[in-house]
Amino acid sequence: MAMTLNLDAYWMPYTGNRQFKKDPRMIEAAQGVWFTDGDGRQVLDGHSGLWTSGLGHARPEITEAVRCQMEQLDFCPPFQFGHPKAFELATKIAGLMPEGLDHVFYTNSGSESADTSLKMARAYWQLKGARQKTRFIGRQKGYHGVNFGGVAVGGIPANKKLFGEVLETDHLSHTVLPQNAFTRGMPEQGAYLADELELFVERYGAETIAAVIVEPMGGSAGVLPPPVGYLQRLRALCDQHDVLLIFDEVITGFGRCGAMTGADAFGVVPDILNVAKQLTNGAVPMGAVIASSEIHDTFMANGGPDYVLEFAHGYTYSAHPVACAAGLAALDILVDEKLPQRVAADAPFFEALLHDQLSDKPHVSDVRNYGFAGAITLEARGDEPLRRPYEVAMAMWERGVLVRYGGDTIQMAPHFVMEKKHMEQMVGTLAECLKLLK
């Protein structure tokens, strides 16, 4: 079927378009933990879609919720009007967040959540009279989507080089230390790296810094669990210097770390928490920014007459009725089937598979994991650090397993419902492909 399609018009995202269109990898159906490709092959989905579909694909509960919503209310203007499921879902999300994160602002993606959180943080300080607090501190290897704000605070150079800088930003060092290579779970060393925030306070003044934004566990740069005590130290420094702390939980939110959020998993509560991906199990695009009552109430108290909008921000598709229906169904499954608890219970098995089968393979310079997230780093071939991950991922695709390749890493993200035999197939296939590397 792929060869009958005209492939020219579609400019694909985050894809080597030239290579893909020479040798397309088409996916035509999905069920459970499996994709069906254009040749009818069953391909094991080793990345939960794109960190999105932990409940498994094509859940009938979500399909039915979306179908019913389309029949009842396909669209509702989100500006000046509302619909019941928007409020119902916001209440459910707030109930699953750490205590103190109570107010939900809808977006349509993780990228929009990142930019929304940055605007919210800046506006908060403007309303508090701290008008100099405009600078953001991100972290090297951080990923916060692809809109201008997220790219600015992100710390992946390849995502920046064509676009320049548009915000006042600086970046903490990443936490990937040579002495922590092949650590199982959270590394013991590196908490001191949070103290770099003090250097930025000395350089710029705390009165100019609006927020620090980090992923509690880095995902897109290759599964970077925080060092023990790192996030606690970062929280304490933000409190000390009156700086907001934003957690980008687009990947870690709703079960991936074996808890409802990364904040829960690592025991640190931010002022703002961003989600997307798993919110609807990937079925319909949706994201959200969850803010503290202090932030929300500051906007409400400074809004002027009650008919005047308090936050000049939002999207045409914010709180889309169909997305809300999908989100309600997805979160019901997540809670009813106790899937974060299942991830926590099975994570040691996945961890052992990764380290026992991959650590000694050719060109593997690191193995990292936490919860249902795992990655390996591969040594560069000459001056091509991206070559080996690409070759490994293509070899795995040929053998019926999909994983993500990004930078110098191979990344795996089992579905929360994945059986152990399928984890063994995924990691075992990777081990075999690594043996073939030149």
GROMACS .gro file of C-alpha atoms in nm:
model
  438
    1MET     CA    1   0.000   0.000   0.000
    2ALA     CA    2   0.282   0.242   0.085
    3MET     CA    3   0.406   0.243  -0.274
    4THR     CA    4   0.066   0.357  -0.410
    5LEU     CA    5   0.066   0.671  -0.197
    6ASN     CA    6   0.195   1.009  -0.308
    7LEU     CA    7   0.450   1.089  -0.038
    8ASP     CA    8   0.554   1.433  -0.162
    9ALA     CA    9   0.302   1.665   0.005
   10TYR     CA   10   0.351   1.556   0.368
   11TRP     CA   11   0.654   1.725   0.531
   12MET     CA   12   0.705   1.491   0.826
   13PRO     CA   13   0.801   1.611   1.177
   14TYR     CA   14   1.127   1.506   1.345
   15THR     CA   15   1.198   1.269   1.058
   16GLY     CA   16   1.469   1.225   0.800
   17ASN     CA   17   1.219   1.284   0.521
   18ARG     CA   18   1.457   1.191   0.238
   19GLN     CA   19   1.542   0.852   0.385
   20PHE     CA   20   1.185   0.775   0.491
   21LYS     CA   21   1.041   0.843   0.148
   22LYS     CA   22   1.297   0.610  -0.008
   23ASP     CA   23   1.196   0.330   0.229
   24PRO     CA   24   0.866   0.414   0.407
   25ARG     CA   25   0.774   0.258   0.741
   26MET     CA   26   0.395   0.272   0.736
   27ILE     CA   27   0.176   0.186   1.034
   28GLU     CA   28  -0.187   0.110   0.945
   29ALA     CA   29  -0.347  -0.028   1.261
   30ALA     CA   30  -0.288  -0.074   1.634
   31GLN     CA   31  -0.427  -0.302   1.904
   32GLY     CA   32  -0.299  -0.354   2.257
   33VAL     CA   33   0.083  -0.344   2.246
   34TRP     CA   34   0.100  -0.413   1.871
   35PHE     CA   35   0.113  -0.211   1.553
   36THR     CA   36   0.026  -0.352   1.210
   37ASP     CA   37   0.249  -0.222   0.933
   38GLY     CA   38   0.174  -0.168   0.566
   39ASP     CA   39   0.274  -0.527   0.483
   40GLY     CA   40   0.042  -0.671   0.747
   41ARG     CA   41   0.324  -0.755   0.990
   42GLN     CA   42   0.266  -0.738   1.365
   43VAL     CA   43   0.521  -0.499   1.517
   44LEU     CA   44   0.570  -0.479   1.894
   45ASP     CA   45   0.534  -0.118   2.008
   46GLY     CA   46   0.832  -0.073   2.237
   47HIS     CA   47   0.775   0.295   2.299
   48SER     CA   48   0.407   0.324   2.393
   49GLY     CA   49   0.348   0.516   2.072
   50LEU     CA   50   0.557   0.821   2.158
   51TRP     CA   51   0.545   0.798   2.540
   52THR     CA   52   0.168   0.838   2.489
   53SER     CA   53  -0.025   0.513   2.505
   54GLY     CA   54   0.056   0.331   2.827
   55LEU     CA   55  -0.292   0.180   2.851
   56GLY     CA   56  -0.240  -0.004   2.522
   57HIS     CA   57  -0.379   0.096   2.184
   58ALA     CA   58  -0.746   0.100   2.081
   59ARG     CA   59  -0.896   0.075   2.426
   60PRO     CA   60  -1.269   0.023   2.366
   61GLU     CA   61  -1.362   0.244   2.663
   62ILE     CA   62  -1.188   0.541   2.503
   63THR     CA   63  -1.322   0.462   2.157
   64GLU     CA   64  -1.678   0.454   2.288
   65ALA     CA   65  -1.636   0.773   2.491
   66VAL     CA   66  -1.506   0.957   2.184
   67ARG     CA   67  -1.783   0.820   1.962
   68CYS     CA   68  -2.056   0.925   2.205
   69GLN     CA   69  -1.907   1.271   2.250
   70MET     CA   70  -1.885   1.328   1.876
   71GLU     CA   71  -2.256   1.252   1.851
   72GLN     CA   72  -2.352   1.478   2.141
   73LEU     CA   73  -2.118   1.780   2.122
   74ASP     CA   74  -1.838   1.789   1.867
   75PHE     CA   75  -1.713   2.139   1.952
   76CYS     CA   76  -1.774   2.411   2.207
   77PRO     CA   77  -1.608   2.755   2.200
   78PRO     CA   78  -1.371   2.761   2.498
   79PHE     CA   79  -1.364   3.140   2.527
   80GLN     CA   80  -1.654   3.274   2.739
   81PHE     CA   81  -1.839   2.938   2.728
   82GLY     CA   82  -1.790   2.596   2.881
   83HIS     CA   83  -1.917   2.240   2.868
   84PRO     CA   84  -1.959   1.990   3.154
   85LYS     CA   85  -1.681   1.749   3.066
   86ALA     CA   86  -1.419   2.027   3.079
   87PHE     CA   87  -1.500   2.087   3.444
   88GLU     CA   88  -1.539   1.718   3.520
   89LEU     CA   89  -1.198   1.636   3.374
   90ALA     CA   90  -1.029   1.931   3.548
   91THR     CA   91  -1.165   1.808   3.880
   92LYS     CA   92  -1.037   1.457   3.808
   93ILE     CA   93  -0.691   1.582   3.706
   94ALA     CA   94  -0.662   1.804   4.013
   95GLY     CA   95  -0.758   1.508   4.231
   96LEU     CA   96  -0.469   1.306   4.090
   97MET     CA   97  -0.208   1.579   4.141
   98PRO     CA   98   0.011   1.633   4.448
   99GLU     CA   99  -0.157   1.836   4.720
  100GLY     CA  100  -0.160   2.207   4.640
  101LEU     CA  101  -0.182   2.178   4.261
  102ASP     CA  102  -0.551   2.250   4.218
  103HIS     CA  103  -0.619   2.452   3.902
  104VAL     CA  104  -0.611   2.314   3.546
  105PHE     CA  105  -0.551   2.521   3.232
  106TYR     CA  106  -0.601   2.320   2.912
  107THR     CA  107  -0.370   2.310   2.611
  108ASN     CA  108  -0.344   2.076   2.312
  109SER     CA  109   0.011   1.939   2.346
  110GLY     CA  110   0.320   1.925   2.560
  111SER     CA  111   0.474   2.209   2.361
  112GLU     CA  112   0.175   2.430   2.432
  113SER     CA  113   0.185   2.328   2.797
  114ALA     CA  114   0.548   2.440   2.820
  115ASP     CA  115   0.485   2.780   2.665
  116THR     CA  116   0.167   2.827   2.869
  117SER     CA  117   0.354   2.758   3.191
  118LEU     CA  118   0.624   3.012   3.102
  119LYS     CA  119   0.367   3.280   3.024
  120MET     CA  120   0.181   3.196   3.344
  121ALA     CA  121   0.499   3.229   3.549
  122ARG     CA  122   0.597   3.564   3.398
  123ALA     CA  123   0.245   3.702   3.430
  124TYR     CA  124   0.226   3.588   3.794
  125TRP     CA  125   0.530   3.795   3.886
  126GLN     CA  126   0.398   4.092   3.691
  127LEU     CA  127   0.078   4.077   3.895
  128LYS     CA  128   0.282   4.051   4.216
  129GLY     CA  129   0.467   4.370   4.124
  130ALA     CA  130   0.800   4.193   4.063
  131ARG     CA  131   0.828   4.320   3.708
  132GLN     CA  132   1.199   4.238   3.671
  133LYS     CA  133   1.138   3.864   3.717
  134THR     CA  134   1.143   3.767   3.351
  135ARG     CA  135   1.436   3.526   3.317
  136PHE     CA  136   1.400   3.147   3.299
  137ILE     CA  137   1.647   2.878   3.396
  138GLY     CA  138   1.629   2.548   3.209
  139ARG     CA  139   1.871   2.258   3.203
  140GLN     CA  140   2.109   2.110   2.950
  141LYS     CA  141   1.957   1.807   2.775
  142GLY     CA  142   1.612   1.931   2.879
  143TYR     CA  143   1.323   1.900   2.636
  144HIS     CA  144   1.017   2.123   2.662
  145GLY     CA  145   0.861   2.091   2.321
  146VAL     CA  146   0.923   2.281   2.001
  147ASN     CA  147   0.746   2.616   2.037
  148PHE     CA  148   0.970   2.918   2.084
  149GLY     CA  149   0.946   2.929   2.463
  150GLY     CA  150   1.006   2.558   2.505
  151VAL     CA  151   1.300   2.562   2.267
  152ALA     CA  152   1.452   2.857   2.455
  153VAL     CA  153   1.442   2.686   2.796
  154GLY     CA  154   1.523   2.347   2.648
  155GLY     CA  155   1.879   2.224   2.646
  156ILE     CA  156   1.913   2.021   2.327
  157PRO     CA  157   2.138   2.220   2.089
  158ALA     CA  158   2.005   2.061   1.769
  159ASN     CA  159   1.659   2.198   1.850
  160LYS     CA  160   1.794   2.554   1.870
  161LYS     CA  161   2.054   2.602   1.602
  162LEU     CA  162   1.823   2.716   1.320
  163PHE     CA  163   1.607   2.946   1.531
  164GLY     CA  164   1.816   3.160   1.767
  165GLU     CA  165   1.720   3.276   2.115
  166VAL     CA  166   1.395   3.456   2.194
  167LEU     CA  167   1.387   3.458   2.576
  168GLU     CA  168   1.623   3.552   2.858
  169THR     CA  169   1.741   3.207   2.958
  170ASP     CA  170   2.028   3.016   3.106
  171HIS     CA  171   2.076   2.649   3.175
  172LEU     CA  172   2.182   2.430   3.464
  173SER     CA  173   2.426   2.154   3.382
  174HIS     CA  174   2.276   1.819   3.292
  175THR     CA  175   2.301   1.538   3.546
  176VAL     CA  176   2.459   1.270   3.327
  177LEU     CA  177   2.792   1.207   3.501
  178PRO     CA  178   3.053   0.951   3.391
  179GLN     CA  179   3.070   0.803   3.740
  180ASN     CA  180   2.699   0.725   3.725
  181ALA     CA  181   2.717   0.516   3.406
  182PHE     CA  182   2.519   0.191   3.421
  183THR     CA  183   2.337   0.297   3.738
  184ARG     CA  184   2.015   0.111   3.808
  185GLY     CA  185   1.745   0.367   3.882
  186MET     CA  186   1.837   0.699   4.042
  187PRO     CA  187   2.211   0.775   4.050
  188GLU     CA  188   2.366   0.843   4.388
  189GLN     CA  189   2.595   1.124   4.272
  190GLY     CA  190   2.498   1.462   4.131
  191ALA     CA  191   2.265   1.634   4.378
  192TYR     CA  192   2.525   1.910   4.410
  193LEU     CA  193   2.456   2.015   4.051
  194ALA     CA  194   2.137   2.184   4.169
  195ASP     CA  195   2.359   2.434   4.352
  196GLU     CA  196   2.441   2.591   4.015
  197LEU     CA  197   2.117   2.783   4.062
  198GLU     CA  198   2.306   2.985   4.323
  199LEU     CA  199   2.553   3.092   4.054
  200PHE     CA  200   2.271   3.225   3.836
  201VAL     CA  201   2.127   3.410   4.136
  202GLU     CA  202   2.467   3.572   4.190
  203ARG     CA  203   2.504   3.654   3.821
  204TYR     CA  204   2.157   3.789   3.745
  205GLY     CA  205   1.997   3.850   4.085
  206ALA     CA  206   1.705   3.651   4.220
  207GLU     CA  207   1.485   3.951   4.151
  208THR     CA  208   1.522   3.883   3.775
  209ILE     CA  209   1.451   3.507   3.771
  210ALA     CA  210   1.089   3.405   3.718
  211ALA     CA  211   1.115   3.026   3.720
  212VAL     CA  212   1.324   2.715   3.687
  213ILE     CA  213   1.180   2.454   3.449
  214VAL     CA  214   1.299   2.093   3.444
  215GLU     CA  215   1.172   1.748   3.367
  216PRO     CA  216   1.176   1.552   3.693
  217MET     CA  217   1.312   1.269   3.480
  218GLY     CA  218   1.449   1.364   3.139
  219GLY     CA  219   1.286   1.162   2.863
  220SER     CA  220   1.354   1.279   2.512
  221ALA     CA  221   1.730   1.313   2.572
  222GLY     CA  222   1.744   0.947   2.670
  223VAL     CA  223   1.588   0.868   3.012
  224LEU     CA  224   1.779   1.075   3.268
  225PRO     CA  225   1.663   0.993   3.623
  226PRO     CA  226   1.745   1.265   3.877
  227PRO     CA  227   2.029   1.204   4.120
  228VAL     CA  228   1.917   1.123   4.472
  229GLY     CA  229   1.839   1.453   4.649
  230TYR     CA  230   1.875   1.669   4.336
  231LEU     CA  231   1.512   1.775   4.301
  232GLN     CA  232   1.480   1.834   4.676
  233ARG     CA  233   1.780   2.067   4.662
  234LEU     CA  234   1.638   2.249   4.360
  235ARG     CA  235   1.306   2.295   4.538
  236ALA     CA  236   1.477   2.433   4.847
  237LEU     CA  237   1.682   2.683   4.643
  238CYS     CA  238   1.376   2.802   4.453
  239ASP     CA  239   1.197   2.859   4.783
  240GLN     CA  240   1.499   3.037   4.927
  241HIS     CA  241   1.524   3.279   4.634
  242ASP     CA  242   1.152   3.323   4.561
  243VAL     CA  243   1.168   3.152   4.222
  244LEU     CA  244   0.888   2.935   4.082
  245LEU     CA  245   0.960   2.570   4.005
  246ILE     CA  246   0.796   2.418   3.697
  247PHE     CA  247   0.796   2.043   3.634
  248ASP     CA  248   0.752   1.937   3.272
  249GLU     CA  249   0.574   1.605   3.322
  250VAL     CA  250   0.460   1.551   2.965
  251ILE     CA  251   0.638   1.213   2.978
  252THR     CA  252   0.635   1.134   3.351
  253GLY     CA  253   0.276   1.237   3.422
  254PHE     CA  254   0.012   0.966   3.473
  255GLY     CA  255   0.203   0.651   3.550
  256ARG     CA  256   0.535   0.624   3.365
  257CYS     CA  257   0.745   0.642   3.686
  258GLY     CA  258   0.534   0.399   3.885
  259ALA     CA  259   0.338   0.681   4.049
  260MET     CA  260   0.069   0.917   3.928
  261THR     CA  261   0.330   1.189   3.865
  262GLY     CA  262   0.704   1.231   3.873
  263ALA     CA  263   0.646   1.472   4.159
  264ASP     CA  264   0.494   1.185   4.356
  265ALA     CA  265   0.765   0.940   4.250
  266PHE     CA  266   1.051   1.169   4.357
  267GLY     CA  267   0.882   1.342   4.650
  268VAL     CA  268   0.899   1.704   4.532
  269VAL     CA  269   0.600   1.929   4.456
  270PRO     CA  270   0.647   2.208   4.199
  271ASP     CA  271   0.448   2.530   4.169
  272ILE     CA  272   0.334   2.443   3.816
  273LEU     CA  273   0.312   2.099   3.656
  274ASN     CA  274   0.273   2.035   3.281
  275VAL     CA  275   0.110   1.726   3.131
  276ALA     CA  276   0.000   1.595   2.790
  277LYS     CA  277   0.066   1.260   2.611
  278GLN     CA  278  -0.076   1.002   2.860
  279LEU     CA  279  -0.363   1.234   2.956
  280THR     CA  280  -0.576   1.089   2.674
  281ASN     CA  281  -0.363   0.779   2.608
  282GLY     CA  282  -0.260   0.954   2.288
  283ALA     CA  283  -0.606   0.908   2.136
  284VAL     CA  284  -0.684   1.280   2.098
  285PRO     CA  285  -0.433   1.567   2.128
  286MET     CA  286  -0.455   1.733   2.469
  287GLY     CA  287  -0.236   1.889   2.736
  288ALA     CA  288  -0.278   2.079   3.059
  289VAL     CA  289  -0.094   2.305   3.300
  290ILE     CA  290  -0.178   2.254   3.665
  291ALA     CA  291  -0.104   2.550   3.891
  292SER     CA  292  -0.101   2.611   4.262
  293SER     CA  293  -0.381   2.802   4.431
  294GLU     CA  294  -0.135   3.084   4.506
  295ILE     CA  295  -0.074   3.136   4.135
  296HIS     CA  296  -0.438   3.095   4.032
  297ASP     CA  297  -0.571   3.317   4.308
  298THR     CA  298  -0.322   3.591   4.225
  299PHE     CA  299  -0.468   3.612   3.874
  300MET     CA  300  -0.823   3.614   4.012
  301ALA     CA  301  -0.746   3.886   4.267
  302ASN     CA  302  -0.594   4.116   4.005
  303GLY     CA  303  -0.842   4.065   3.725
  304GLY     CA  304  -1.044   4.385   3.767
  305PRO     CA  305  -1.422   4.364   3.706
  306ASP     CA  306  -1.541   4.002   3.710
  307TYR     CA  307  -1.638   4.004   3.342
  308VAL     CA  308  -1.279   4.088   3.237
  309LEU     CA  309  -1.050   3.798   3.149
  310GLU     CA  310  -0.773   3.738   3.401
  311PHE     CA  311  -0.519   3.559   3.180
  312ALA     CA  312  -0.493   3.668   2.816
  313HIS     CA  313  -0.408   3.323   2.690
  314GLY     CA  314  -0.574   3.014   2.547
  315TYR     CA  315  -0.634   2.811   2.233
  316THR     CA  316  -0.926   2.749   1.999
  317TYR     CA  317  -0.916   2.383   2.091
  318SER     CA  318  -0.859   2.424   2.466
  319ALA     CA  319  -1.083   2.179   2.654
  320HIS     CA  320  -1.207   2.030   2.327
  321PRO     CA  321  -1.512   1.816   2.414
  322VAL     CA  322  -1.382   1.507   2.236
  323ALA     CA  323  -1.042   1.537   2.404
  324CYS     CA  324  -1.210   1.577   2.743
  325ALA     CA  325  -1.415   1.263   2.683
  326ALA     CA  326  -1.101   1.071   2.590
  327GLY     CA  327  -0.919   1.208   2.895
  328LEU     CA  328  -1.196   1.107   3.134
  329ALA     CA  329  -1.205   0.754   2.994
  330ALA     CA  330  -0.826   0.722   2.994
  331LEU     CA  331  -0.787   0.838   3.353
  332ASP     CA  332  -1.068   0.609   3.467
  333ILE     CA  333  -0.878   0.313   3.320
  334LEU     CA  334  -0.550   0.430   3.473
  335VAL     CA  335  -0.705   0.449   3.820
  336ASP     CA  336  -0.942   0.152   3.802
  337GLU     CA  337  -0.676  -0.087   3.677
  338LYS     CA  338  -0.417   0.052   3.921
  339LEU     CA  339  -0.166   0.090   3.640
  340PRO     CA  340   0.085   0.317   3.816
  341GLN     CA  341   0.105   0.049   4.085
  342ARG     CA  342   0.153  -0.218   3.818
  343VAL     CA  343   0.439  -0.017   3.669
  344ALA     CA  344   0.600   0.011   4.012
  345ALA     CA  345   0.565  -0.363   4.067
  346ASP     CA  346   0.708  -0.464   3.727
  347ALA     CA  347   0.978  -0.196   3.699
  348PRO     CA  348   1.245  -0.410   3.874
  349PHE     CA  349   1.191  -0.683   3.612
  350PHE     CA  350   1.233  -0.433   3.328
  351GLU     CA  351   1.538  -0.283   3.499
  352ALA     CA  352   1.705  -0.622   3.531
  353LEU     CA  353   1.637  -0.704   3.166
  354LEU     CA  354   1.796  -0.379   3.049
  355HIS     CA  355   2.111  -0.398   3.254
  356ASP     CA  356   2.167  -0.774   3.243
  357GLN     CA  357   2.120  -0.805   2.865
  358LEU     CA  358   2.255  -0.475   2.732
  359SER     CA  359   2.539  -0.350   2.952
  360ASP     CA  360   2.804  -0.573   2.797
  361LYS     CA  361   2.704  -0.527   2.433
  362PRO     CA  362   2.937  -0.363   2.179
  363HIS     CA  363   2.946   0.018   2.175
  364VAL     CA  364   2.705   0.057   2.469
  365SER     CA  365   2.847   0.332   2.691
  366ASP     CA  366   2.556   0.362   2.935
  367VAL     CA  367   2.225   0.203   3.037
  368ARG     CA  368   1.968   0.408   3.231
  369ASN     CA  369   1.621   0.336   3.363
  370TYR     CA  370   1.342   0.436   3.595
  371GLY     CA  371   0.990   0.297   3.611
  372PHE     CA  372   0.881   0.196   3.262
  373ALA     CA  373   1.145   0.405   3.085
  374GLY     CA  374   1.481   0.276   2.969
  375ALA     CA  375   1.758   0.388   2.736
  376ILE     CA  376   2.106   0.307   2.619
  377THR     CA  377   2.373   0.544   2.491
  378LEU     CA  378   2.583   0.429   2.197
  379GLU     CA  379   2.938   0.535   2.117
  380ALA     CA  380   2.974   0.748   1.805
  381ARG     CA  381   3.098   0.594   1.484
  382GLY     CA  382   3.369   0.838   1.382
  383ASP     CA  383   3.208   1.180   1.358
  384GLU     CA  384   2.853   1.041   1.325
  385PRO     CA  385   2.697   1.011   1.673
  386LEU     CA  386   2.351   0.955   1.524
  387ARG     CA  387   2.447   0.670   1.292
  388ARG     CA  388   2.446   0.370   1.527
  389PRO     CA  389   2.113   0.449   1.698
  390TYR     CA  390   1.951   0.484   1.356
  391GLU     CA  391   2.097   0.156   1.234
  392VAL     CA  392   1.988  -0.029   1.549
  393ALA     CA  393   1.633   0.107   1.532
  394MET     CA  394   1.602   0.009   1.165
  395ALA     CA  395   1.732  -0.340   1.240
  396MET     CA  396   1.476  -0.375   1.517
  397TRP     CA  397   1.196  -0.255   1.288
  398GLU     CA  398   1.296  -0.523   1.038
  399ARG     CA  399   1.268  -0.777   1.321
  400GLY     CA  400   0.925  -0.656   1.428
  401VAL     CA  401   0.999  -0.423   1.720
  402LEU     CA  402   0.958  -0.044   1.727
  403VAL     CA  403   1.179   0.165   1.956
  404ARG     CA  404   1.272   0.533   1.950
  405TYR     CA  405   1.611   0.651   1.837
  406GLY     CA  406   1.711   1.003   1.933
  407GLY     CA  407   2.054   1.162   1.940
  408ASP     CA  408   2.304   0.899   2.051
  409THR     CA  409   2.039   0.693   2.234
  410ILE     CA  410   1.788   0.413   2.190
  411GLN     CA  411   1.481   0.462   2.409
  412MET     CA  412   1.219   0.215   2.531
  413ALA     CA  413   0.890   0.282   2.706
  414PRO     CA  414   0.679  -0.028   2.767
  415HIS     CA  415   0.303   0.004   2.780
  416PHE     CA  416   0.182  -0.011   3.139
  417VAL     CA  417  -0.014  -0.324   3.037
  418MET     CA  418   0.278  -0.494   2.860
  419GLU     CA  419   0.338  -0.854   2.964
  420LYS     CA  420   0.683  -0.962   3.074
  421LYS     CA  421   0.726  -1.190   2.772
  422HIS     CA  422   0.689  -0.888   2.545
  423MET     CA  423   0.946  -0.692   2.744
  424GLU     CA  424   1.178  -0.989   2.700
  425GLN     CA  425   1.112  -0.983   2.325
  426MET     CA  426   1.183  -0.610   2.305
  427VAL     CA  427   1.507  -0.613   2.504
  428GLY     CA  428   1.620  -0.943   2.357
  429THR     CA  429   1.576  -0.810   2.003
  430LEU     CA  430   1.776  -0.502   2.096
  431ALA     CA  431   2.054  -0.719   2.238
  432GLU     CA  432   2.072  -0.919   1.915
  433CYS     CA  433   2.081  -0.607   1.699
  434LEU     CA  434   2.358  -0.455   1.909
  435LYS     CA  435   2.577  -0.756   1.834
  436LEU     CA  436   2.558  -0.668   1.466
  437LEU     CA  437   2.691  -0.314   1.506
  438LYS     CA  438   3.012  -0.219   1.334
   0.00000   0.00000   0.00000
